[in-house]
PDB file of C-alpha atoms and ligand atoms in Angstrom:
ATOM      1  CA  MET A 263      21.029 -21.010 112.611  1.00 83.00           C
ATOM      2  CA  ALA A 264      19.647 -23.597 110.262  1.00 94.00           C
ATOM      3  CA  ILE A 265      18.333 -27.114 110.491  1.00 97.00           C
ATOM      4  CA  ARG A 266      20.520 -29.431 108.413  1.00 98.00           C
ATOM      5  CA  GLU A 267      19.579 -32.737 106.864  1.00 98.00           C
ATOM      6  CA  ILE A 268      20.608 -35.706 109.005  1.00 98.00           C
ATOM      7  CA  LEU A 269      22.196 -38.437 106.885  1.00 98.00           C
ATOM      8  CA  THR A 270      20.863 -41.948 107.351  1.00 98.00           C
ATOM      9  CA  VAL A 271      22.220 -45.395 106.552  1.00 97.00           C
ATOM     10  CA  PRO A 272      23.491 -46.500 104.085  1.00 97.00           C
ATOM     11  CA  ASP A 273      24.839 -43.026 103.155  1.00 98.00           C
ATOM     12  CA  PRO A 274      28.591 -43.586 102.607  1.00 98.00           C
ATOM     13  CA  ARG A 275      29.426 -40.209 104.190  1.00 98.00           C
ATOM     14  CA  LEU A 276      28.528 -41.748 107.569  1.00 98.00           C
ATOM     15  CA  ARG A 277      31.530 -44.056 107.099  1.00 98.00           C
ATOM     16  CA  ARG A 278      34.174 -41.372 106.659  1.00 97.00           C
ATOM     17  CA  LYS A 279      36.744 -40.687 109.361  1.00 98.00           C
ATOM     18  CA  ALA A 280      36.351 -36.984 110.192  1.00 98.00           C
ATOM     19  CA  ARG A 281      39.319 -34.593 110.170  1.00 98.00           C
ATOM     20  CA  PRO A 282      40.559 -32.795 113.292  1.00 98.00           C
ATOM     21  CA  VAL A 283      39.617 -29.123 113.551  1.00 98.00           C
ATOM     22  CA  LYS A 284      42.718 -26.908 113.361  1.00 97.00           C
ATOM     23  CA  LYS A 285      41.236 -23.637 114.548  1.00 97.00           C
ATOM     24  CA  VAL A 286      38.063 -22.915 116.504  1.00 98.00           C
ATOM     25  CA  ASN A 287      36.656 -19.847 114.782  1.00 98.00           C
ATOM     26  CA  LYS A 288      33.302 -18.241 113.945  1.00 97.00           C
ATOM     27  CA  LYS A 289      32.682 -20.822 111.207  1.00 97.00           C
ATOM     28  CA  ILE A 290      32.990 -23.633 113.734  1.00 98.00           C
ATOM     29  CA  GLN A 291      30.708 -21.811 116.162  1.00 98.00           C
ATOM     30  CA  ALA A 292      28.100 -21.323 113.412  1.00 98.00           C
ATOM     31  CA  LEU A 293      28.343 -25.036 112.611  1.00 98.00           C
ATOM     32  CA  PHE A 294      27.791 -25.843 116.292  1.00 98.00           C
ATOM     33  CA  ASP A 295      24.674 -23.634 116.281  1.00 98.00           C
ATOM     34  CA  ASP A 296      23.295 -25.527 113.283  1.00 98.00           C
ATOM     35  CA  MET A 297      24.146 -28.852 114.905  1.00 98.00           C
ATOM     36  CA  LEU A 298      22.356 -27.900 118.129  1.00 98.00           C
ATOM     37  CA  GLU A 299      19.271 -26.725 116.271  1.00 98.00           C
ATOM     38  CA  THR A 300      19.255 -29.844 114.072  1.00 98.00           C
ATOM     39  CA  MET A 301      19.673 -32.135 117.090  1.00 97.00           C
ATOM     40  CA  ARG A 302      16.882 -30.443 119.055  1.00 96.00           C
ATOM     41  CA  ALA A 303      14.516 -30.529 116.076  1.00 96.00           C
ATOM     42  CA  ALA A 304      15.106 -34.246 115.424  1.00 96.00           C
ATOM     43  CA  PRO A 305      14.676 -34.551 118.474  1.00 95.00           C
ATOM     44  CA  GLY A 306      17.851 -36.104 119.784  1.00 96.00           C
ATOM     45  CA  ILE A 307      20.341 -35.822 122.624  1.00 96.00           C
ATOM     46  CA  GLY A 308      23.565 -36.057 120.634  1.00 97.00           C
ATOM     47  CA  LEU A 309      24.839 -35.266 117.150  1.00 98.00           C
ATOM     48  CA  ALA A 310      28.185 -35.571 115.392  1.00 98.00           C
ATOM     49  CA  ALA A 311      29.144 -33.337 112.434  1.00 98.00           C
ATOM     50  CA  THR A 312      29.533 -36.522 110.360  1.00 98.00           C
ATOM     51  CA  GLN A 313      25.767 -36.978 110.593  1.00 98.00           C
ATOM     52  CA  ILE A 314      25.133 -33.718 108.708  1.00 98.00           C
ATOM     53  CA  GLY A 315      27.799 -34.514 106.131  1.00 98.00           C
ATOM     54  CA  VAL A 316      30.481 -32.254 107.633  1.00 98.00           C
ATOM     55  CA  ASP A 317      33.876 -33.903 107.702  1.00 97.00           C
ATOM     56  CA  LEU A 318      35.145 -32.351 110.977  1.00 98.00           C
ATOM     57  CA  ARG A 319      35.560 -33.653 114.523  1.00 98.00           C
ATOM     58  CA  LEU A 320      32.699 -31.831 116.257  1.00 98.00           C
ATOM     59  CA  ILE A 321      30.015 -33.185 118.564  1.00 98.00           C
ATOM     60  CA  VAL A 322      27.058 -31.715 120.433  1.00 98.00           C
ATOM     61  CA  LEU A 323      25.272 -33.364 123.359  1.00 98.00           C
ATOM     62  CA  GLU A 324      22.323 -32.295 125.451  1.00 96.00           C
ATOM     63  CA  LEU A 325      20.741 -34.582 128.010  1.00 93.00           C
ATOM     64  CA  PRO A 326      17.132 -34.036 129.017  1.00 88.00           C
ATOM     65  CA  GLU A 327      16.725 -31.986 132.186  1.00 85.00           C
ATOM     66  CA  ASP A 328      15.077 -34.913 133.945  1.00 82.00           C
ATOM     67  CA  GLU A 329      18.413 -36.794 133.907  1.00 78.00           C
ATOM     68  CA  GLU A 330      18.779 -35.462 137.423  1.00 72.00           C
ATOM     69  CA  GLU A 331      21.740 -37.567 138.452  1.00 78.00           C
ATOM     70  CA  ASN A 332      23.732 -35.860 135.726  1.00 83.00           C
ATOM     71  CA  PRO A 333      25.048 -32.402 136.639  1.00 82.00           C
ATOM     72  CA  LEU A 334      25.386 -31.475 132.940  1.00 85.00           C
ATOM     73  CA  ALA A 335      21.775 -32.374 132.070  1.00 86.00           C
ATOM     74  CA  GLY A 336      19.702 -29.693 130.358  1.00 86.00           C
ATOM     75  CA  GLN A 337      22.635 -27.732 128.955  1.00 93.00           C
ATOM     76  CA  PRO A 338      24.314 -28.172 125.602  1.00 97.00           C
ATOM     77  CA  ILE A 339      27.849 -29.571 125.557  1.00 97.00           C
ATOM     78  CA  PHE A 340      29.920 -28.656 122.501  1.00 98.00           C
ATOM     79  CA  MET A 341      33.206 -30.447 121.944  1.00 98.00           C
ATOM     80  CA  VAL A 342      35.879 -30.006 119.276  1.00 98.00           C
ATOM     81  CA  ASN A 343      38.274 -32.909 118.603  1.00 98.00           C
ATOM     82  CA  PRO A 344      36.845 -35.069 121.434  1.00 98.00           C
ATOM     83  CA  GLU A 345      39.066 -37.893 122.645  1.00 98.00           C
ATOM     84  CA  LEU A 346      38.315 -40.750 124.975  1.00 98.00           C
ATOM     85  CA  VAL A 347      41.058 -40.505 127.602  1.00 98.00           C
ATOM     86  CA  SER A 348      39.925 -43.387 129.793  1.00 98.00           C
ATOM     87  CA  ALA A 349      37.008 -45.754 130.214  1.00 98.00           C
ATOM     88  CA  ARG A 350      35.824 -47.927 133.097  1.00 98.00           C
ATOM     89  CA  GLY A 351      33.126 -50.590 133.519  1.00 98.00           C
ATOM     90  CA  ARG A 352      30.936 -52.298 130.922  1.00 97.00           C
ATOM     91  CA  GLU A 353      27.179 -52.204 130.570  1.00 96.00           C
ATOM     92  CA  GLU A 354      24.749 -53.308 127.864  1.00 96.00           C
ATOM     93  CA  GLU A 355      21.929 -50.805 127.331  1.00 95.00           C
ATOM     94  CA  GLN A 356      19.435 -49.732 124.714  1.00 95.00           C
ATOM     95  CA  GLU A 357      20.675 -47.203 122.202  1.00 96.00           C
ATOM     96  CA  GLY A 358      19.177 -45.409 119.220  1.00 96.00           C
ATOM     97  CA  CYS A 359      20.742 -43.296 116.480  1.00 97.00           C
ATOM     98  CA  LEU A 360      19.270 -40.462 114.404  1.00 97.00           C
ATOM     99  CA  SER A 361      21.109 -41.921 111.400  1.00 98.00           C
ATOM    100  CA  VAL A 362      19.501 -45.360 111.893  1.00 97.00           C
ATOM    101  CA  PRO A 363      15.834 -44.386 112.170  1.00 95.00           C
ATOM    102  CA  GLY A 364      13.262 -46.923 113.272  1.00 94.00           C
ATOM    103  CA  TYR A 365      15.643 -49.178 115.186  1.00 95.00           C
ATOM    104  CA  VAL A 366      17.184 -49.587 118.622  1.00 95.00           C
ATOM    105  CA  GLY A 367      19.921 -51.924 119.715  1.00 96.00           C
ATOM    106  CA  TYR A 368      21.447 -53.278 122.887  1.00 96.00           C
ATOM    107  CA  VAL A 369      25.048 -52.086 122.887  1.00 97.00           C
ATOM    108  CA  GLU A 370      27.810 -52.758 125.375  1.00 97.00           C
ATOM    109  CA  ARG A 371      29.682 -49.578 126.360  1.00 98.00           C
ATOM    110  CA  ALA A 372      31.884 -48.330 129.179  1.00 98.00           C
ATOM    111  CA  THR A 373      29.827 -47.017 132.100  1.00 97.00           C
ATOM    112  CA  GLU A 374      32.259 -44.215 132.977  1.00 98.00           C
ATOM    113  CA  VAL A 375      34.512 -42.272 130.651  1.00 98.00           C
ATOM    114  CA  THR A 376      36.815 -39.292 130.710  1.00 98.00           C
ATOM    115  CA  VAL A 377      36.708 -37.230 127.540  1.00 98.00           C
ATOM    116  CA  GLN A 378      38.861 -34.295 126.568  1.00 98.00           C
ATOM    117  CA  GLY A 379      38.824 -31.807 123.746  1.00 98.00           C
ATOM    118  CA  LEU A 380      38.144 -28.114 123.173  1.00 98.00           C
ATOM    119  CA  ASP A 381      34.967 -26.196 123.943  1.00 98.00           C
ATOM    120  CA  ARG A 382      33.231 -23.898 121.444  1.00 97.00           C
ATOM    121  CA  HIS A 383      35.668 -21.112 122.321  1.00 97.00           C
ATOM    122  CA  GLY A 384      38.712 -23.278 121.726  1.00 98.00           C
ATOM    123  CA  ARG A 385      39.526 -23.719 125.403  1.00 98.00           C
ATOM    124  CA  PRO A 386      40.687 -27.146 126.605  1.00 98.00           C
ATOM    125  CA  VAL A 387      37.965 -29.044 128.425  1.00 98.00           C
ATOM    126  CA  ARG A 388      37.884 -32.391 130.213  1.00 98.00           C
ATOM    127  CA  ILE A 389      34.658 -34.081 131.283  1.00 97.00           C
ATOM    128  CA  ASP A 390      34.098 -37.114 133.508  1.00 96.00           C
ATOM    129  CA  ALA A 391      30.864 -38.710 132.394  1.00 96.00           C
ATOM    130  CA  THR A 392      28.746 -41.580 133.670  1.00 95.00           C
ATOM    131  CA  GLY A 393      25.510 -43.259 132.605  1.00 93.00           C
ATOM    132  CA  LEU A 394      23.700 -41.850 129.589  1.00 94.00           C
ATOM    133  CA  LEU A 395      26.231 -39.060 129.085  1.00 95.00           C
ATOM    134  CA  ALA A 396      29.121 -41.558 128.991  1.00 97.00           C
ATOM    135  CA  ARG A 397      27.203 -43.646 126.462  1.00 97.00           C
ATOM    136  CA  ALA A 398      26.403 -40.568 124.356  1.00 97.00           C
ATOM    137  CA  PHE A 399      30.072 -39.496 124.230  1.00 98.00           C
ATOM    138  CA  GLN A 400      31.162 -42.951 123.076  1.00 98.00           C
ATOM    139  CA  HIS A 401      28.409 -43.049 120.452  1.00 98.00           C
ATOM    140  CA  GLU A 402      29.269 -39.604 119.024  1.00 98.00           C
ATOM    141  CA  ILE A 403      33.039 -40.189 118.993  1.00 98.00           C
ATOM    142  CA  ASP A 404      32.318 -43.416 117.091  1.00 98.00           C
ATOM    143  CA  HIS A 405      30.437 -41.351 114.477  1.00 98.00           C
ATOM    144  CA  LEU A 406      33.571 -39.247 113.933  1.00 98.00           C
ATOM    145  CA  ASP A 407      35.433 -42.461 113.127  1.00 98.00           C
ATOM    146  CA  GLY A 408      32.727 -43.686 110.744  1.00 98.00           C
ATOM    147  CA  VAL A 409      31.485 -46.276 113.240  1.00 98.00           C
ATOM    148  CA  LEU A 410      27.775 -46.876 113.919  1.00 98.00           C
ATOM    149  CA  TYR A 411      26.296 -48.626 116.950  1.00 97.00           C
ATOM    150  CA  VAL A 412      25.015 -51.402 114.691  1.00 96.00           C
ATOM    151  CA  ASP A 413      28.693 -52.327 114.112  1.00 97.00           C
ATOM    152  CA  ARG A 414      29.065 -52.997 117.836  1.00 96.00           C
ATOM    153  CA  LEU A 415      26.101 -55.327 118.322  1.00 95.00           C
ATOM    154  CA  LYS A 416      27.051 -58.736 119.680  1.00 92.00           C
ATOM    155  CA  GLY A 417      24.546 -60.405 117.345  1.00 90.00           C
ATOM    156  CA  PRO A 418      21.544 -59.807 115.083  1.00 89.00           C
ATOM    157  CA  ASP A 419      19.182 -60.521 118.020  1.00 92.00           C
ATOM    158  CA  LYS A 420      20.432 -57.295 119.669  1.00 93.00           C
ATOM    159  CA  LEU A 421      18.733 -55.088 117.051  1.00 94.00           C
ATOM    160  CA  TYR A 422      15.024 -54.259 117.253  1.00 94.00           C
ATOM    161  CA  ARG A 423      12.679 -52.369 115.007  1.00 93.00           C
ATOM    162  CA  ILE A 424      10.699 -49.683 116.831  1.00 89.00           C
ATOM    163  CA  VAL A 425       7.020 -50.473 116.631  1.00 80.00           C
ATOM    164  CA  GLU A 426       4.953 -47.286 116.389  1.00 69.00           C
ATOM    165  CA  ALA A 427       2.225 -46.832 119.002  1.00 59.00           C
ATOM    166  CA  GLU A 428      -0.526 -46.887 116.327  1.00 56.00           C
ATOM    167  CA  GLU A 429       0.647 -50.220 114.963  1.00 57.00           C
ATOM    168  CA  GLU A 430       0.818 -51.736 118.380  1.00 54.00           C
ATOM    169  CA  GLY A 431      -2.480 -50.386 119.691  1.00 53.00           C
ATOM    170  CA  GLU A 432      -3.001 -47.777 122.367  1.00 52.00           C
ATOM    171  CA  GLU A 433      -2.816 -50.233 125.233  1.00 51.00           C
ATOM    172  CA  SER A 434       0.719 -51.210 124.344  1.00 48.00           C
ATOM    173  CA  GLY A 435       2.294 -49.611 127.398  1.00 53.00           C
ATOM    174  CA  GLY A 436       5.617 -50.426 125.808  1.00 59.00           C
ATOM    175  CA  GLU A 437       8.891 -48.916 126.927  1.00 67.00           C
ATOM    176  CA  GLU A 438       9.755 -45.535 125.413  1.00 76.00           C
ATOM    177  CA  PRO A 439      12.503 -45.950 122.829  1.00 76.00           C
ATOM    178  CA  PRO A 440      15.788 -44.302 123.807  1.00 82.00           C
ATOM    179  CA  ALA A 441      16.500 -40.769 122.622  1.00 83.00           C
ATOM    180  CA  GLY A 442      18.427 -40.573 119.352  1.00 89.00           C
ATOM    181  CA  LEU A 443      22.161 -39.947 119.290  1.00 94.00           C
TER     182      LEU A 443
HETATM  183 NI1   NI B  84      24.094 -41.750 116.148  1.00 96.98          NI
END
């Protein structure tokens, strides 16, 4: 496994539409291992292959274990060729991206989604996701289409720069920024 460089804006490779994976083989599995290690080191809770400059439809997600309401929390989810099958509800929430460091935005997304694709062994998989996991799937699938969350903001007032604790003073008590995706 190896930690890869995460591309950041305005790298044009983040704007490419990634190609579908034809065969899930050892190369793909090795890529997934690198993606997981890179995501954990960042640290983040989601990563698309596009973000490490790989032009293939692969995503990795891993919610923190304390996301108790989510049965898939604390375990990595690998998906090849993920597709949004259906989406329900709308909710505006804070979102951050490893490729847009230093910022968070309020982004409207579906609250519940069904996603299908292949797992890391090439077997078909279908996941019903809610809350943070649903948001993470939508964010990562966007990456595969060259779309960033900043494209989905309803206005410039929805984007905020993250103020570091030192700048703000220790008594800031500010809200933790969302985990990167
Ligand atoms: Ni992202």
